[in-house]
mmCIF file of C-alpha atoms in Angstrom:
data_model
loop_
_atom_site.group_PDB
_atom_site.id
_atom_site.type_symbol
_atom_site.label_atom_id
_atom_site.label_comp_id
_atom_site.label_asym_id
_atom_site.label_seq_id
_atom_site.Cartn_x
_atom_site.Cartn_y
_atom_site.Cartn_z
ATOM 1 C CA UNK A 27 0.000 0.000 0.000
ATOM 2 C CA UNK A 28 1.210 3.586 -0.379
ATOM 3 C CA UNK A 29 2.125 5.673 2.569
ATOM 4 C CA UNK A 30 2.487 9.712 3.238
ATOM 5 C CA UNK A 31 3.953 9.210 6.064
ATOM 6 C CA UNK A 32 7.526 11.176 6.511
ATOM 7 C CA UNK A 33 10.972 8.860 5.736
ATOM 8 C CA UNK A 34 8.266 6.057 4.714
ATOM 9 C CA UNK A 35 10.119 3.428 2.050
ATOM 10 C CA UNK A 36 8.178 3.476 -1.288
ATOM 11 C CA UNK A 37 6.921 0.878 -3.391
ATOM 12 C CA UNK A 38 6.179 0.751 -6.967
ATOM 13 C CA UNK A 39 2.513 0.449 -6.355
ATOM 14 C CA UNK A 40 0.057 2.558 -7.910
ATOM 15 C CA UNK A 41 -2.138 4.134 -5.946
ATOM 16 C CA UNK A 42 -5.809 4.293 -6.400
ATOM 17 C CA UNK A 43 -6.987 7.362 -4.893
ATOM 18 C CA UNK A 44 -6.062 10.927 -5.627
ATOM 19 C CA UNK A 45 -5.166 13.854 -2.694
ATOM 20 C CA UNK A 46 -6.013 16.990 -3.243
ATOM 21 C CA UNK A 47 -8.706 16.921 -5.835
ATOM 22 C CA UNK A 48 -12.665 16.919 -5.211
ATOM 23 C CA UNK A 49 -15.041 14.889 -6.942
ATOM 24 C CA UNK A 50 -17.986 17.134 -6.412
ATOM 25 C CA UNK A 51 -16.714 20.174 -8.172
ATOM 26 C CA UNK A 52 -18.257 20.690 -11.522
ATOM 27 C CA UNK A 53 -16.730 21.826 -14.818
ATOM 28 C CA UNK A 54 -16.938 25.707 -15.798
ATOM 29 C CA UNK A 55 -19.367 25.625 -19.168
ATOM 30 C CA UNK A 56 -18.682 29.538 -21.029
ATOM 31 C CA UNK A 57 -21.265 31.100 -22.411
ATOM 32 C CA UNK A 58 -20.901 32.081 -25.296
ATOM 33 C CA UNK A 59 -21.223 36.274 -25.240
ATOM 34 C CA UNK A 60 -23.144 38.526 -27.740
ATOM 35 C CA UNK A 61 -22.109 39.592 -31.141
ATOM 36 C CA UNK A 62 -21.823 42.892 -31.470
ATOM 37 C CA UNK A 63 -21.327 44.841 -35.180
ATOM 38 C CA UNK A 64 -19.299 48.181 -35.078
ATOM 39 C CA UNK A 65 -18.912 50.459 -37.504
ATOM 40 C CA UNK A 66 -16.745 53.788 -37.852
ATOM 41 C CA UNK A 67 -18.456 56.851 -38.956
ATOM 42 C CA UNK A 68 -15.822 59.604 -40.469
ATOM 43 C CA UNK A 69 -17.516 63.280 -40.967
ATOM 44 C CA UNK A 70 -17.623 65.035 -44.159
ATOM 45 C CA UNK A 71 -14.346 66.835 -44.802
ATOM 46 C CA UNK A 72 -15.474 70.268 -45.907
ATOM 47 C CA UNK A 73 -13.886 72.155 -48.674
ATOM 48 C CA UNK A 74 -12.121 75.967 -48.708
ATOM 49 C CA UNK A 75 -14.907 78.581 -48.068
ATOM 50 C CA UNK A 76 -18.338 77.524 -48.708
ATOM 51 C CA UNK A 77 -17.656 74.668 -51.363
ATOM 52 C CA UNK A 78 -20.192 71.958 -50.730
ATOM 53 C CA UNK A 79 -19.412 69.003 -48.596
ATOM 54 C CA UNK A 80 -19.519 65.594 -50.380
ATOM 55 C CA UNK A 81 -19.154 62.533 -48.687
ATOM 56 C CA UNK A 82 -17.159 59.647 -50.348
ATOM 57 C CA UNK A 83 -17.761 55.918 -49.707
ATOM 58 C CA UNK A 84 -15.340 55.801 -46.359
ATOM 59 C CA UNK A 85 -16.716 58.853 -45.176
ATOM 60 C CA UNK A 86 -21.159 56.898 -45.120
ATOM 61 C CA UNK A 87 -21.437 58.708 -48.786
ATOM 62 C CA UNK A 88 -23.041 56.327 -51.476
ATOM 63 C CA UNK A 89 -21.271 53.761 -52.855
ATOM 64 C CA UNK A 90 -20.998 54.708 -56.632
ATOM 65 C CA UNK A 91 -19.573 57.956 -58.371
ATOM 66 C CA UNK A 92 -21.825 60.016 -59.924
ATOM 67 C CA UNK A 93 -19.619 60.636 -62.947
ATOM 68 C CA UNK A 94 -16.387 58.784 -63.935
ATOM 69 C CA UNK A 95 -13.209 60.292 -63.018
ATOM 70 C CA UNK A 96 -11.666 62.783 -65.552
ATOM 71 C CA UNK A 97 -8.167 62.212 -67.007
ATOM 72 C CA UNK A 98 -5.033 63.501 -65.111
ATOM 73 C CA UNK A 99 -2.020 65.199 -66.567
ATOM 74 C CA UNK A 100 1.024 63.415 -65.353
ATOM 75 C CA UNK A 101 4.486 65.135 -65.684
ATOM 76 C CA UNK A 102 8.376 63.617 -64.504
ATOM 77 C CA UNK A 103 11.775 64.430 -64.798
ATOM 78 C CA UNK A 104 14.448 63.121 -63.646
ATOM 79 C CA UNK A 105 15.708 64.074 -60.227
ATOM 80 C CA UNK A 106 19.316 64.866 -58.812
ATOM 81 C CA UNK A 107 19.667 62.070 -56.816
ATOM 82 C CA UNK A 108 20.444 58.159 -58.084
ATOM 83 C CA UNK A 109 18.184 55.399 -57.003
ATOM 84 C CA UNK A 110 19.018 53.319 -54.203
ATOM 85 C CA UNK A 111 20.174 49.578 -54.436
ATOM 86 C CA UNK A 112 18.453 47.339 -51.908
ATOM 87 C CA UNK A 113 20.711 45.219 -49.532
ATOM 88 C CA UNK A 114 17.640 42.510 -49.742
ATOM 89 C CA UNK A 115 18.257 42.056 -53.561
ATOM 90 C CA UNK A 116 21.742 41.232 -52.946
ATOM 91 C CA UNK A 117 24.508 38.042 -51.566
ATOM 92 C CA UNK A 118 26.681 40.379 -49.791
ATOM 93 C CA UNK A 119 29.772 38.968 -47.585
ATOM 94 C CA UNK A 120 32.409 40.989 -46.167
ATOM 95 C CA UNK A 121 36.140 40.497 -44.568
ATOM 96 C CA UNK A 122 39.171 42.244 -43.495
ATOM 97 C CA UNK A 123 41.249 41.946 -46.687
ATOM 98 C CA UNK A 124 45.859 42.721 -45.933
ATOM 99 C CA UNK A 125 47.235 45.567 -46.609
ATOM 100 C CA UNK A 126 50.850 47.417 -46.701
ATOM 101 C CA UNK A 127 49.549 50.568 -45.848
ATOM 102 C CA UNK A 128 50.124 51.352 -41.919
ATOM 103 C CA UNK A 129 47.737 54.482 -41.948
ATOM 104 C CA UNK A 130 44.335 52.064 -43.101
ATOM 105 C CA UNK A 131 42.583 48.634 -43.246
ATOM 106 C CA UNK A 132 41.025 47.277 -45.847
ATOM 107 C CA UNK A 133 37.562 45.647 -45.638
ATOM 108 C CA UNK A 134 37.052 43.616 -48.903
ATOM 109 C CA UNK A 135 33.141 43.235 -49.630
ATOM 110 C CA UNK A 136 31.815 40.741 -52.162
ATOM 111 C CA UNK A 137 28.593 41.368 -53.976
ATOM 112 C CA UNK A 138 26.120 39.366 -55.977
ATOM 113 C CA UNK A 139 23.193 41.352 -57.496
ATOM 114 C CA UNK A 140 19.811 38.882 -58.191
ATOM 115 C CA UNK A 141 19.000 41.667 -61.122
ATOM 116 C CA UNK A 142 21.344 43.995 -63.089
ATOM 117 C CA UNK A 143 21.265 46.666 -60.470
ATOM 118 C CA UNK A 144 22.757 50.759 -60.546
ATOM 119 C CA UNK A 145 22.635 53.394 -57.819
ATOM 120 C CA UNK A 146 23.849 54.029 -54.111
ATOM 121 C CA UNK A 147 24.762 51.266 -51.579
ATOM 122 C CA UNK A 148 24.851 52.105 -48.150
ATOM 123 C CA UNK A 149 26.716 50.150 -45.354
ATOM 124 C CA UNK A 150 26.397 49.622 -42.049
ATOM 125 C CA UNK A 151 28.367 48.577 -39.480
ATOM 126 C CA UNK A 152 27.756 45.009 -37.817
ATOM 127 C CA UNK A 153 28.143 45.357 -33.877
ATOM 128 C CA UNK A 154 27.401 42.414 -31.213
ATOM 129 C CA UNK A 155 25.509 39.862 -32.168
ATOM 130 C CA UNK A 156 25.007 40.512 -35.849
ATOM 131 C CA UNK A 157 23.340 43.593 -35.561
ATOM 132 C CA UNK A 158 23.124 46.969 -37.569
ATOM 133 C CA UNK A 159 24.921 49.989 -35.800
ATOM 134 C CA UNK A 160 22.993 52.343 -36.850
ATOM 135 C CA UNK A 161 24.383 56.151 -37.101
ATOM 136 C CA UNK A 162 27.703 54.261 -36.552
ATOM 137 C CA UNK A 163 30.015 56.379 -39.498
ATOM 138 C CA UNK A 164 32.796 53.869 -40.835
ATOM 139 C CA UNK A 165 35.080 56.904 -41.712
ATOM 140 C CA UNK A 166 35.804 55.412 -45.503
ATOM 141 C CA UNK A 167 38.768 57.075 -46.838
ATOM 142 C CA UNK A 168 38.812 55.333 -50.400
ATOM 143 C CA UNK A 169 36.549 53.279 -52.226
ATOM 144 C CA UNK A 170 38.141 50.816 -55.159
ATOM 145 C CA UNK A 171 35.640 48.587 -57.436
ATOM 146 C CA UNK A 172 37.525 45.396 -59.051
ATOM 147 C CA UNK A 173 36.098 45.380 -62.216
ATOM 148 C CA UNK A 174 36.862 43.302 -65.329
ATOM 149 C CA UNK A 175 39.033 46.878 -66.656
ATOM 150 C CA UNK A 176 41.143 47.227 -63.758
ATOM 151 C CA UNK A 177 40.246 48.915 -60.359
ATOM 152 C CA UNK A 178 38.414 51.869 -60.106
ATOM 153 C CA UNK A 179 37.725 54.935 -57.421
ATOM 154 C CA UNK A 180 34.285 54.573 -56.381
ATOM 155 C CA UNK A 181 32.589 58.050 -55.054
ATOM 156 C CA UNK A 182 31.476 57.321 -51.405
ATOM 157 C CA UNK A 183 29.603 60.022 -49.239
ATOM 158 C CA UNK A 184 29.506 58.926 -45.360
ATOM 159 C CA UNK A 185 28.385 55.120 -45.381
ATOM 160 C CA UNK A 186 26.983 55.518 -49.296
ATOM 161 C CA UNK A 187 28.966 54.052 -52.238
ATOM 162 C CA UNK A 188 27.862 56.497 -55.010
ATOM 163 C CA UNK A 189 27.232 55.699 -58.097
ATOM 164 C CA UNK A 190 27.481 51.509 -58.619
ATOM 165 C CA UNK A 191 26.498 49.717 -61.498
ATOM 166 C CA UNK A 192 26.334 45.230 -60.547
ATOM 167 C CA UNK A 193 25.497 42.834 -63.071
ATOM 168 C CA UNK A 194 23.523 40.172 -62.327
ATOM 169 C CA UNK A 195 24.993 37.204 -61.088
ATOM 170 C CA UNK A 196 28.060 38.136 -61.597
ATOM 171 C CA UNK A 197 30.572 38.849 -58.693
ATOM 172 C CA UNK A 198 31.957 42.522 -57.869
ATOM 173 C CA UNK A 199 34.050 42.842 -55.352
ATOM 174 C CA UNK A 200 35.038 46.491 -53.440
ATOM 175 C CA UNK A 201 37.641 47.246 -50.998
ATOM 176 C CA UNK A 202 37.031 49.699 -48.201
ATOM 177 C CA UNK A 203 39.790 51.906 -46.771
ATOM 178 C CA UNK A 204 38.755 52.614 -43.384
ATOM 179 C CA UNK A 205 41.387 53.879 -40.475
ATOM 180 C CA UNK A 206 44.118 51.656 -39.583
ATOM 181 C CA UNK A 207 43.020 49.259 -36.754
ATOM 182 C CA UNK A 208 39.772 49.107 -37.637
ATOM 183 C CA UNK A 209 37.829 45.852 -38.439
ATOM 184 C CA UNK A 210 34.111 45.604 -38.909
ATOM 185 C CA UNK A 211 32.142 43.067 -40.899
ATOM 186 C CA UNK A 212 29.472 44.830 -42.974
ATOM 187 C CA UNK A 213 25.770 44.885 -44.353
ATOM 188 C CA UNK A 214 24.018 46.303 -47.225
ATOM 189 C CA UNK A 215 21.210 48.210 -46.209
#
C-alpha cells in the first residue's frame, strides 16, 4: 500500500486514490457572449470657403460615383539624386582583406546582385551579435571597385557608395579603406 507518512520506504505500487482533488466540483461551461457589429463613422471633410461638402464611400457617402473620373495630366523628370540599391536584392559577404599601408585597413566586400542593379549602396556597421549599428560612421577614406578593366575609385559620401552599377549574377568585389586598426564586418542596407 502507499504511505504519506515522513521517511516512509516506497513501493512501486500505484495508488488508487487521488489527494487533493474533489469529486464534487463541476466543470466551468462559457457562455458564449453577444455579437456585437461596429462600424466607424468619419464626418464630411469640408472644402475651402463655402464649397459643398460631399461625402465619399469611407466617409457613409453612397457607394458609386456620380460621374467617372476625368483624365489627369502626369508630368516627370528626372531628379538629382540616383536610385538606391536594396541590400535585400543582394549576396553580400564581407572580410578584413591585408594591406601594406600602416595608416588604413582594408575591408574587402563581395557582392552578388539577383538583377542587373545601378545606384547608391549604403553600409552599415555590424556590432554584437550581428546587428546593424545604426548612425555608426565607418570613416571610408577610399573606395576601389575590381572590375573586369582594372580597379576603379568609387565616389562614397559617409556610409553611401555612389554611383554603382552590378550585373547580375556576376561577382563585384570592393575594398574599403577605413582607419588603420579598424575591423568591422558589414551589411548592405
Amino acid at each position: 500500500m502507499p504511505t504519506s507518512e515522513l521517511d516512509a520506504e516506497g513501493s512501486t505500487i500505484e495508488s488508487s486514490s487521488v489527494t487533493g482533488a474533489r469529486s464534487d466540483v463541476e466543470p466551468v461551461v462559457q457562455k458564449p457572449g453577444r455579437k456585437v457589429q461596429v462600424k466607424v463613422r468619419r464626418p464630411a471633410v469640408g472644402g475651402v470657403d463655402d464649397e459643398e461638402i460631399e461625402q465619399g464611400r469611407d466617409r457613409g457617402g453612397p457607394r458609386r460615383r456620380k460621374r467617372e473620373g476625368g483624365p489627369l495630366p502626369g508630368f516627370g523628370a528626372d531628379g538629382e539624386g540616383a536610385s538606391r540599391i536594396r541590400g535585400r536584392d543582394l549576396r553580400f559577404r564581407s572580410w578584413s582583406a591585408p594591406t601594406d599601408d600602416a595608416t588604413a585597413a582594408i575591408i574587402a566586400v563581395a557582392i552578388i546582385a539577383e538583377s542587373d542593379e545601378s545606384g547608391d549602396l549604403e553600409l552599415v556597421a555590424l556590432g554584437p551579435g550581428g546587428e546593424p549599428e545604426k548612425g555608426f560612421e565607418l570613416g571610408i577614406s577610399r573606395a576601389v571597385l575590381h572590375g573586369p578593366d582594372g580597379k576603379v575609385d568609387v565616389s562614397f559620401s559617409g556610409n553611401m557608395l555612389r554611383n554603382i552599377r552590378l550585373s547580375q549574377g556576376q561577382k563585384t568585389r570592393i575594398d574599403i579603406y577605413v582607419p588603420a586598426g579598424e575591423r568591422y564586418r558589414l551589411e548592405a542596407v
